[in-house]
Short mmCIF file of C-alpha atoms and ligand atoms in Angstrom, two decimals:
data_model
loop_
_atom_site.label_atom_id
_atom_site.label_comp_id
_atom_site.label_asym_id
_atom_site.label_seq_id
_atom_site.Cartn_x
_atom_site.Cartn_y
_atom_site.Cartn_z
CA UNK A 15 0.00 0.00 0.00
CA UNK A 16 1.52 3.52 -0.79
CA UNK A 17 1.76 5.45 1.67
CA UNK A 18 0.21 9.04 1.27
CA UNK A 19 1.35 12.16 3.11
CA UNK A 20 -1.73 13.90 4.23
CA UNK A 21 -1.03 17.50 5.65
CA UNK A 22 -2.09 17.29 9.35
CA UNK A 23 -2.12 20.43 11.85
CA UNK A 24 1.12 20.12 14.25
CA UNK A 25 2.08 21.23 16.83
CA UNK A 26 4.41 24.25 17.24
CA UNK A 27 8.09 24.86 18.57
CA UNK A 28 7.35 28.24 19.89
CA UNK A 29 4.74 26.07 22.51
CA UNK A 30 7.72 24.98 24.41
CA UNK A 31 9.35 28.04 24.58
CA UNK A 32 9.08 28.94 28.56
CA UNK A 33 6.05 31.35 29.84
CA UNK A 34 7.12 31.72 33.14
CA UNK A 35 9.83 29.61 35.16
CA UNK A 36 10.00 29.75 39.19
CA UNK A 37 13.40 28.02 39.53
CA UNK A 38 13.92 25.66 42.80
CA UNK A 39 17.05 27.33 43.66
CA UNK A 40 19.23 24.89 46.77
CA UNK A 41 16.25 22.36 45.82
CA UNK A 42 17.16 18.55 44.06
CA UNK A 43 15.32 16.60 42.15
CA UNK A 44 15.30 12.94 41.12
CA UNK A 45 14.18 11.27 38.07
CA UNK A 46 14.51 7.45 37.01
CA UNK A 47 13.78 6.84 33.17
CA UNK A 48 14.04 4.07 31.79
CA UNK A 49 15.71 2.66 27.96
CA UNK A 50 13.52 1.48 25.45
CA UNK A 51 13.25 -0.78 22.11
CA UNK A 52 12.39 0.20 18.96
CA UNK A 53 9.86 -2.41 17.18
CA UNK A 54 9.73 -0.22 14.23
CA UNK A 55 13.08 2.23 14.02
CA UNK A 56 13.99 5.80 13.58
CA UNK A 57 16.62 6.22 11.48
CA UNK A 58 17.27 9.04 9.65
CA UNK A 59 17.17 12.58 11.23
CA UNK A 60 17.24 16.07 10.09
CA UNK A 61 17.83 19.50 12.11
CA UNK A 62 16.95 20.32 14.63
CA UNK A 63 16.69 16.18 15.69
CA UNK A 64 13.54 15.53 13.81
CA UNK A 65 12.82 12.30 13.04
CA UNK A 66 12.85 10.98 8.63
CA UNK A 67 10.63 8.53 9.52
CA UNK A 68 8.08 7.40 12.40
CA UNK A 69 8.96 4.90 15.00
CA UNK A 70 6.90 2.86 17.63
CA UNK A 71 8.87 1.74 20.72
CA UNK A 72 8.52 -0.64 23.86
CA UNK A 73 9.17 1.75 26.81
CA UNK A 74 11.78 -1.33 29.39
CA UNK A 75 11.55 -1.18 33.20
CA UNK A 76 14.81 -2.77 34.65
CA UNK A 77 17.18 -0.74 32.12
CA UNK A 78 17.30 2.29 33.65
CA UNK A 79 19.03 5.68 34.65
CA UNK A 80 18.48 7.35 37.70
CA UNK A 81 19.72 11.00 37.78
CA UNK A 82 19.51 14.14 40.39
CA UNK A 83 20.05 17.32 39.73
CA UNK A 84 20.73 20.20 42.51
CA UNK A 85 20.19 23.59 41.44
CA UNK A 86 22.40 25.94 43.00
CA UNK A 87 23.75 29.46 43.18
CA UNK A 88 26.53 30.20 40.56
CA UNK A 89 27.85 32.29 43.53
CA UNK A 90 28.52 29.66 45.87
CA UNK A 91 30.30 27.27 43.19
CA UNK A 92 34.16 27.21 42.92
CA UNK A 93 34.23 26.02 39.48
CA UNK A 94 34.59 27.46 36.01
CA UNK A 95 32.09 27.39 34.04
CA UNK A 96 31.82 25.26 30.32
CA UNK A 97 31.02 28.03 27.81
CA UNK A 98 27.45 30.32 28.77
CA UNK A 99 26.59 27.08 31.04
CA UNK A 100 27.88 26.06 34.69
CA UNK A 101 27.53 22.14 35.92
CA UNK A 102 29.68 19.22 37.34
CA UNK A 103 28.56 15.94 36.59
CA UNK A 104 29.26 12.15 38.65
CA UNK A 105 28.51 9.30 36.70
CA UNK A 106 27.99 6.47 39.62
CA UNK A 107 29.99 8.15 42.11
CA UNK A 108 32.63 9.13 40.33
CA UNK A 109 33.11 12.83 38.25
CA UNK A 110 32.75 11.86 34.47
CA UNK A 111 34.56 15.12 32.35
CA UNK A 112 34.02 12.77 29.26
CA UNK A 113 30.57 13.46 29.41
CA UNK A 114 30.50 17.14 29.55
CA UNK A 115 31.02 17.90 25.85
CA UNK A 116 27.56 15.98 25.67
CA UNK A 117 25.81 17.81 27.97
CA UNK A 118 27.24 21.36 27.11
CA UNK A 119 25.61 20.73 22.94
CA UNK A 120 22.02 19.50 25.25
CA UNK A 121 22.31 22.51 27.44
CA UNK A 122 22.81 24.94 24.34
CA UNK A 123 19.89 23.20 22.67
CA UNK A 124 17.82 23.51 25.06
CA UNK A 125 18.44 27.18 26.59
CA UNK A 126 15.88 28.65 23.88
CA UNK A 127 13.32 26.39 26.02
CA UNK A 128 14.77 26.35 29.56
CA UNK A 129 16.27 30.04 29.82
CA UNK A 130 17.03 29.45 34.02
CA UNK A 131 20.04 27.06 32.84
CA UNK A 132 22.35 30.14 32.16
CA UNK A 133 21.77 31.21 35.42
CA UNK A 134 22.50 28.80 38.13
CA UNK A 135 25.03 26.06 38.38
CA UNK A 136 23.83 22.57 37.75
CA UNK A 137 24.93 19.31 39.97
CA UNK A 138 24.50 16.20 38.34
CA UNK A 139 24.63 12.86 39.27
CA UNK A 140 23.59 10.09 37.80
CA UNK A 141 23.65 5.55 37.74
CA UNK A 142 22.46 3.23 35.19
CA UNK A 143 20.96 -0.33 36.43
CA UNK A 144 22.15 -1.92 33.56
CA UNK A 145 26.20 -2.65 33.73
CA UNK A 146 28.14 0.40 32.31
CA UNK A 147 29.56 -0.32 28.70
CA UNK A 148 26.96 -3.35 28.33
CA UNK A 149 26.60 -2.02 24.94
CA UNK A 150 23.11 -0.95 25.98
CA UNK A 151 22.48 2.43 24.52
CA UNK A 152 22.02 4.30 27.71
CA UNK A 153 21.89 7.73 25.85
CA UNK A 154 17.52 7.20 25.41
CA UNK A 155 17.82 7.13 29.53
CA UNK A 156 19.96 9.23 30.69
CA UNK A 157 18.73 12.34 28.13
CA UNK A 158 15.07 11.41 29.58
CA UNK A 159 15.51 11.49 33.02
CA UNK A 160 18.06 14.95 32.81
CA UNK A 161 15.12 16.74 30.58
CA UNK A 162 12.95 16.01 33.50
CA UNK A 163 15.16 17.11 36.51
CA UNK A 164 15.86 20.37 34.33
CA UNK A 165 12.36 20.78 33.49
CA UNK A 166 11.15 20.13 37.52
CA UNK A 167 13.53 22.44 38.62
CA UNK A 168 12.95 25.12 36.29
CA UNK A 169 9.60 25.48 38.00
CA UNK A 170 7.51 25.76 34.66
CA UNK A 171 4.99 23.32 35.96
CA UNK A 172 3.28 22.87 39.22
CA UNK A 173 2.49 19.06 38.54
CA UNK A 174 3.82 16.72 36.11
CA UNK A 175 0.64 17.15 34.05
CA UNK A 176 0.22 16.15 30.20
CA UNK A 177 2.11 19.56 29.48
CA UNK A 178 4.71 18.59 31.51
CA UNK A 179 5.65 15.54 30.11
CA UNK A 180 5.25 16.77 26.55
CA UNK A 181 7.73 19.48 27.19
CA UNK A 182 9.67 17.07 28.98
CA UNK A 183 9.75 14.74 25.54
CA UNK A 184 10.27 17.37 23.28
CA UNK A 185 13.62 18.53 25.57
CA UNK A 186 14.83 14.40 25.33
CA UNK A 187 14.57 14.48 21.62
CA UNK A 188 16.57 17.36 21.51
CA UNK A 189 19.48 15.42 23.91
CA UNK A 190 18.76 12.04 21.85
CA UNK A 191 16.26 11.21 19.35
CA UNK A 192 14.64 8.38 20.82
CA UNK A 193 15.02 9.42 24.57
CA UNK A 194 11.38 11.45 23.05
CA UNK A 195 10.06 7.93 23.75
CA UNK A 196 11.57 7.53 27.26
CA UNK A 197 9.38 9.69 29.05
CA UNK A 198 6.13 7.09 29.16
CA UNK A 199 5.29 3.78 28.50
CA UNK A 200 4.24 1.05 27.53
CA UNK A 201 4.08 2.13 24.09
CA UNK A 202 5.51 5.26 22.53
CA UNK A 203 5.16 6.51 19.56
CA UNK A 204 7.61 9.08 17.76
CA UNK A 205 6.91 11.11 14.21
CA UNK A 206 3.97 12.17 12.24
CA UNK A 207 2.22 9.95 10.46
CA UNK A 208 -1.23 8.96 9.07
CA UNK A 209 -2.11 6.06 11.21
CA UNK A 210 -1.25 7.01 14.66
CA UNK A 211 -3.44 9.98 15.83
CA UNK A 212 -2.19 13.08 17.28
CA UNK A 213 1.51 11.71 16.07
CA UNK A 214 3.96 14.41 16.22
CA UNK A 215 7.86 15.19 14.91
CA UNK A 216 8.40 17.10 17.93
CA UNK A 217 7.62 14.94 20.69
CA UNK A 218 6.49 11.37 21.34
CA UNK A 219 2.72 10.05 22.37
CA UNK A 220 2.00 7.22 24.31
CA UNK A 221 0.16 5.03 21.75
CA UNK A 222 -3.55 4.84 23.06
CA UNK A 223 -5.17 2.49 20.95
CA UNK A 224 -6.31 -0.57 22.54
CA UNK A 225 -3.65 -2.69 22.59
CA UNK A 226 -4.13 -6.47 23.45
CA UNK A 227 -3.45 -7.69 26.69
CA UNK A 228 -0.23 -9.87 25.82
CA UNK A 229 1.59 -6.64 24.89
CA UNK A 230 1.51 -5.45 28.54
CA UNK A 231 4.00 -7.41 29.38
CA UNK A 232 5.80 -8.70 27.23
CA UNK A 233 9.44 -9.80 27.99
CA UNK A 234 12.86 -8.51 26.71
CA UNK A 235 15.51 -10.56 26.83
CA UNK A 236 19.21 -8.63 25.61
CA UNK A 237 21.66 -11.08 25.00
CA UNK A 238 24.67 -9.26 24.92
CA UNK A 239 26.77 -9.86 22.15
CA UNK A 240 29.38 -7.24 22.32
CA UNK A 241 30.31 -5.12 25.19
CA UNK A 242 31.48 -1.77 25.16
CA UNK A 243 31.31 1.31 22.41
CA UNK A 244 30.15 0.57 19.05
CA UNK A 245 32.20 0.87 15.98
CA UNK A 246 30.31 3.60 14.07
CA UNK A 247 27.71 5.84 16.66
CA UNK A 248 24.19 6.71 16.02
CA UNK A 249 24.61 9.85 14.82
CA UNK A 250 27.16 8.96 11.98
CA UNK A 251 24.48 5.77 11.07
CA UNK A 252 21.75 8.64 11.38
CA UNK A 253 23.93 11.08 8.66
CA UNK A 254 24.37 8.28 6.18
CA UNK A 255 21.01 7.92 5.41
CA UNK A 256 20.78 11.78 4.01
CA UNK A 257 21.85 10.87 -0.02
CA UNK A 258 21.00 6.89 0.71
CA UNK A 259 19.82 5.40 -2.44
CA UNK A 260 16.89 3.48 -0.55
CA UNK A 261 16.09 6.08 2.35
CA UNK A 262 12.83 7.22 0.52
CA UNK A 263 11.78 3.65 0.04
CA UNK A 264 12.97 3.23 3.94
CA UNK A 265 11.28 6.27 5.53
CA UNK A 266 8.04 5.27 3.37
CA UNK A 267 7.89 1.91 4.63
CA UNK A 268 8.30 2.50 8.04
CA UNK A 269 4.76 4.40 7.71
CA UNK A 270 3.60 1.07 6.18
CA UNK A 271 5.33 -0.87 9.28
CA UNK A 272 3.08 1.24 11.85
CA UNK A 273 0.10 1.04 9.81
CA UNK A 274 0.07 -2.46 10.05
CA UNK A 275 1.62 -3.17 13.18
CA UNK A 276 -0.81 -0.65 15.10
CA UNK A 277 -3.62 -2.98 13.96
CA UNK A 278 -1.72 -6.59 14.97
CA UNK A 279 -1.16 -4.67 18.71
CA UNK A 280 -4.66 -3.99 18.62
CA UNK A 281 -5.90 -7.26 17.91
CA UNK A 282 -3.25 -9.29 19.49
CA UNK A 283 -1.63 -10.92 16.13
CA UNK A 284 1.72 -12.19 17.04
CA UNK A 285 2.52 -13.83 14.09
CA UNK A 286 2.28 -10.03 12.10
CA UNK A 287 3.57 -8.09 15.50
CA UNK A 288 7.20 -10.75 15.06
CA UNK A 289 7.15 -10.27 11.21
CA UNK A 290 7.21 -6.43 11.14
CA UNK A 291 9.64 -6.19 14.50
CA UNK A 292 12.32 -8.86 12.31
CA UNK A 293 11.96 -6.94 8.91
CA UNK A 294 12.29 -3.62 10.53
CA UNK A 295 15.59 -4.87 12.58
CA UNK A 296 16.89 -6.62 9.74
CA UNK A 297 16.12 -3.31 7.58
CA UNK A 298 17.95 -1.14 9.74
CA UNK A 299 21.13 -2.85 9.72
CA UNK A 300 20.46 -3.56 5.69
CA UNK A 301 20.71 0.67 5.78
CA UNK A 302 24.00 0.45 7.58
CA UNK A 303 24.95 -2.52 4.93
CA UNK A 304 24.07 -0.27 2.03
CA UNK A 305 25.26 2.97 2.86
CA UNK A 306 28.14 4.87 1.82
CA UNK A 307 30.58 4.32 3.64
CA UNK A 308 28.69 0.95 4.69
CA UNK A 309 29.30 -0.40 8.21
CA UNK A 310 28.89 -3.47 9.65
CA UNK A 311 27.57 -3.64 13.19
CA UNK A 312 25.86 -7.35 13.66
CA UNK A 313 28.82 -9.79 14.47
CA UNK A 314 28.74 -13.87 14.00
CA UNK A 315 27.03 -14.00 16.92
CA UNK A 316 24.38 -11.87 15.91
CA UNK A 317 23.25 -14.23 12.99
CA UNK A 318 23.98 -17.07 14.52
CA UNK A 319 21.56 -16.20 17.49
CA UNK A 320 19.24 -15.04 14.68
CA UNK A 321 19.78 -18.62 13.03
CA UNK A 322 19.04 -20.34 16.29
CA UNK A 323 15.74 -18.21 17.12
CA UNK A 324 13.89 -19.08 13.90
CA UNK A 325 15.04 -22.63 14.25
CA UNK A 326 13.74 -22.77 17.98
CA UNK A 327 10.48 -20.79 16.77
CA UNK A 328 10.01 -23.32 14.10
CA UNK A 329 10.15 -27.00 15.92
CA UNK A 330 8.26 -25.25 19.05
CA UNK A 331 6.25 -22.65 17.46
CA UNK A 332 6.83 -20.54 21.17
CA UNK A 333 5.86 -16.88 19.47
CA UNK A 334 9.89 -15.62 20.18
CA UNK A 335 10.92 -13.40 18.01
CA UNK A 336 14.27 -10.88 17.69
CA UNK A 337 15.06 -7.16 17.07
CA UNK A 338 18.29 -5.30 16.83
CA UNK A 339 19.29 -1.94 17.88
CA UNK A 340 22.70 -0.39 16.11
CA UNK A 341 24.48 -2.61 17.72
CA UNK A 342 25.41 -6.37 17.65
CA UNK A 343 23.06 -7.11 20.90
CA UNK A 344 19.98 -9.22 20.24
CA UNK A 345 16.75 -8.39 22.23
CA UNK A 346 14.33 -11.54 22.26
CA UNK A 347 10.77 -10.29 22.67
CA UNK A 348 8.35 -12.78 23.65
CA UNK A 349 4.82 -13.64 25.89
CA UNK A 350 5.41 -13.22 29.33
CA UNK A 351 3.94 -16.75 29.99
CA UNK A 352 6.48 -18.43 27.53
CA UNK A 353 9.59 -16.93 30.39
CA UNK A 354 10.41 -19.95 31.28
CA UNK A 355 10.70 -22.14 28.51
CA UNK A 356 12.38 -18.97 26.55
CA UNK A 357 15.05 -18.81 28.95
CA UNK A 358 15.92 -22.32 29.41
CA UNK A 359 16.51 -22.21 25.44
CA UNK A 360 18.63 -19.05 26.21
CA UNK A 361 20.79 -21.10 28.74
CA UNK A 362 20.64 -23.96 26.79
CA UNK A 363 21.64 -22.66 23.25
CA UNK A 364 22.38 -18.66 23.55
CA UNK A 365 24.21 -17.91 26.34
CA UNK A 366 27.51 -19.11 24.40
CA UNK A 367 27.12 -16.60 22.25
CA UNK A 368 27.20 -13.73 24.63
CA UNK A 369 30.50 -11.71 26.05
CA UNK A 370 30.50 -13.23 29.67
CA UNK A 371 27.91 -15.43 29.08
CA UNK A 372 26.21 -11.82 30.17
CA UNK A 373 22.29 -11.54 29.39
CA UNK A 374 19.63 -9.12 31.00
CA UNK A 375 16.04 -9.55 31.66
CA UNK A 376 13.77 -6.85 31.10
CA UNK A 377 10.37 -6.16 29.87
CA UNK A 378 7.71 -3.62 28.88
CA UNK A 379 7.06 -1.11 31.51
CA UNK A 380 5.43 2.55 32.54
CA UNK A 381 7.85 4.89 31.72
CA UNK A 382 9.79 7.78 34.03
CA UNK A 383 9.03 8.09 37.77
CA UNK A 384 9.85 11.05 40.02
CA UNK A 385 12.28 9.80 42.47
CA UNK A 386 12.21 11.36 46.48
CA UNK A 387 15.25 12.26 47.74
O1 PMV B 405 18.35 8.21 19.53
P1 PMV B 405 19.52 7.83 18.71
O2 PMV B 405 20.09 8.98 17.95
O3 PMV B 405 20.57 7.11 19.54
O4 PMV B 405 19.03 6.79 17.59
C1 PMV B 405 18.48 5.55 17.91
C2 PMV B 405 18.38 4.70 16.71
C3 PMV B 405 17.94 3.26 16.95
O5 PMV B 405 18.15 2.86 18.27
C4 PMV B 405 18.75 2.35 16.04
C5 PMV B 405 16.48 3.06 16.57
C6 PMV B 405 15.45 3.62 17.50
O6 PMV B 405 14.38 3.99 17.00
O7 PMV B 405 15.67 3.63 18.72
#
């Protein structure tokens, strides 16, 4: 089916520009947000972090970040200050300079949106769950849960209403594309398109459509492959598809993908919901495999886990299926009720394929929680 662009009424930048902010000076806040999955993928961007094509996404619950932010007086800081902006920032107890180039390009993204962060000196600490250099992107996390300790602090909002969290979404795209789908869960959706009311470039919507019960909580398994940085980031993968020979034939399909898949969520069809999640993993890294330069980023023990999986699916017909994010890790997604068998064919045939015989178990959950402190 072709897809056709219909012009829809959007949403505007200006929106998130700040009315009024009450900062929380000598306050901290705490935010946990968790990573998620893409079923159908976002890749391809174009300034300022707007998305080439739509994506749908399984918000995770045990992969997550926990940051706190204290917002202080620039006076009472003995510390100079990275560029217009002043922070420190602790990554699990320990001060982390590698990160600050990071968060200096979020901070001048963002100012336009959160004026207060020229103003006051930012203290940052933050912990993943998941173990550091897992090969996890953390990046969807971490830019989450520091767009909503900046936003909280700023004093914009007096509750975390549905303003809140759409400001808060549309300041995580701008740290990390799909950290926009961190926010809330179970199901997120990320860039305009024709099937998805309400779907939006600028931020991403918790897909409301009735979604069968089996999707609620559903299991990821991330069988970790490879440990440790990737060979060719996000971004660069992200760049290659501007001049890509297939990227219109990509970005149109993934409207297809969400067409279709919307409707198998909503009726529960497993069999479509594992075709579409395979073909859209498989597509992505076909992107990577076709670019120019082209990368490779799937090792032997990618396909050989993918070998094994359709194999297992096949003599058992247990509904487990694979996706990959840009990265050699394989996530399993399958029926919570299936857990145990699934992972006793993990133990039994996987786990040699993973660094450390390392795997984590995860699955679909509710999005970012405010943290006391
Ligand atoms: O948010 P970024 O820039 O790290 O891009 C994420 C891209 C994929 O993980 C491969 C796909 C996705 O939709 O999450």
């Amino acid at each position: 089916m072709p897809y056709i662009c219909v012009k829809m009424i959007s949403m505007e930048v200006v929106s998130f520009i700040a009315k009024k902010q009450s900062p929380m000076l000598g306050k901290s806040v705490a935010w946990r947000s968790p990573s998620n999955i893409a079923l159908v993928k976002y890749w391809g961007k174009y300034a300022p972090q707007m998305p080439a094509n739509p994506s749908l996404s399984f918000t995770l619950d045990n992969c997550n970040t926990k940051t706190t932010v204290c917002l202080r007086d620039m006076d009472t800081i003995n510390q100079t200050s990275l560029g217009n902006f002043s922070f420190d920032f602790s990554f699990e107890g320990a001060p982390k300079p590698d990160f600050h180039l990071k968060i200096l390009a979020f901070f001048e993204r963002v100012v336009a949106y959160l004026p207060f962060l020229k103003q006051y000196h930012f203290s940052i600490l933050s912990e993943n769950t998941f173990p550091h250099s897992s090969g996890i992107a953390s990046s969807a996390s971490a830019m989450a849960a520091l767009s909503l300790c900046l936003l909280e602090l700023s004093g914009e909002f007096l509750d975390y209403s549905e303003a809140f969290k759409a400001k808060a979404s549309f300041l995580a795209r701008l740290g990390s594309g799909s950290a926009a789908r961190s926010i809330q869960g179970p199901l997120m959706q990320w860039g305009k398109t024709d099937s998805v009311p309400h779907s939006e470039d600028l931020i991403a919507i918790v897909f409301k459509e009735n979604v069968a019960a089996v999707f609620s909580s559903y299991q990821d398994t991330i069988l970790l492959v490879e440990k440790g940085a990737k060979a060719v980031s996000s971004t660069v993968g992200h760049g290659l598809m501007e001049n890509h020979p297939y990227a219109a034939a990509r970005f149109n399909q993934a409207h297809n993908q969400i067409a279709v898949l919307s409707q198998a969520l909503k009726t529960g069809d497993i069999d479509t919901f594992m075709h579409i999640v395979e073909q859209e993993a498989l597509t992505l890294h076909a992107m990577m495999l076709t670019s120019s330069p082209s990368f490779i980023l799937m090792k032997p023990a990618t396909l050989a886990i993918i070998e094994r999986v359709w194999t297992y699916r096949a003599a058992t017909k247990v509904p487990l299926c694979f996706t990959l994010d840009a990265g050699a890790n394989v996530h399993l997604l399958y029926p919570e009720k299936h857990k145990e068998e699934v992972l006793q064919f993990i133990e039994n045939e996987l786990v040699v394929y993973c660094e450390n015989a390392q795997y984590i178990c995860d699955s679909v959950g509710a999005g970012s929680v405010s943290v006391s402190i």
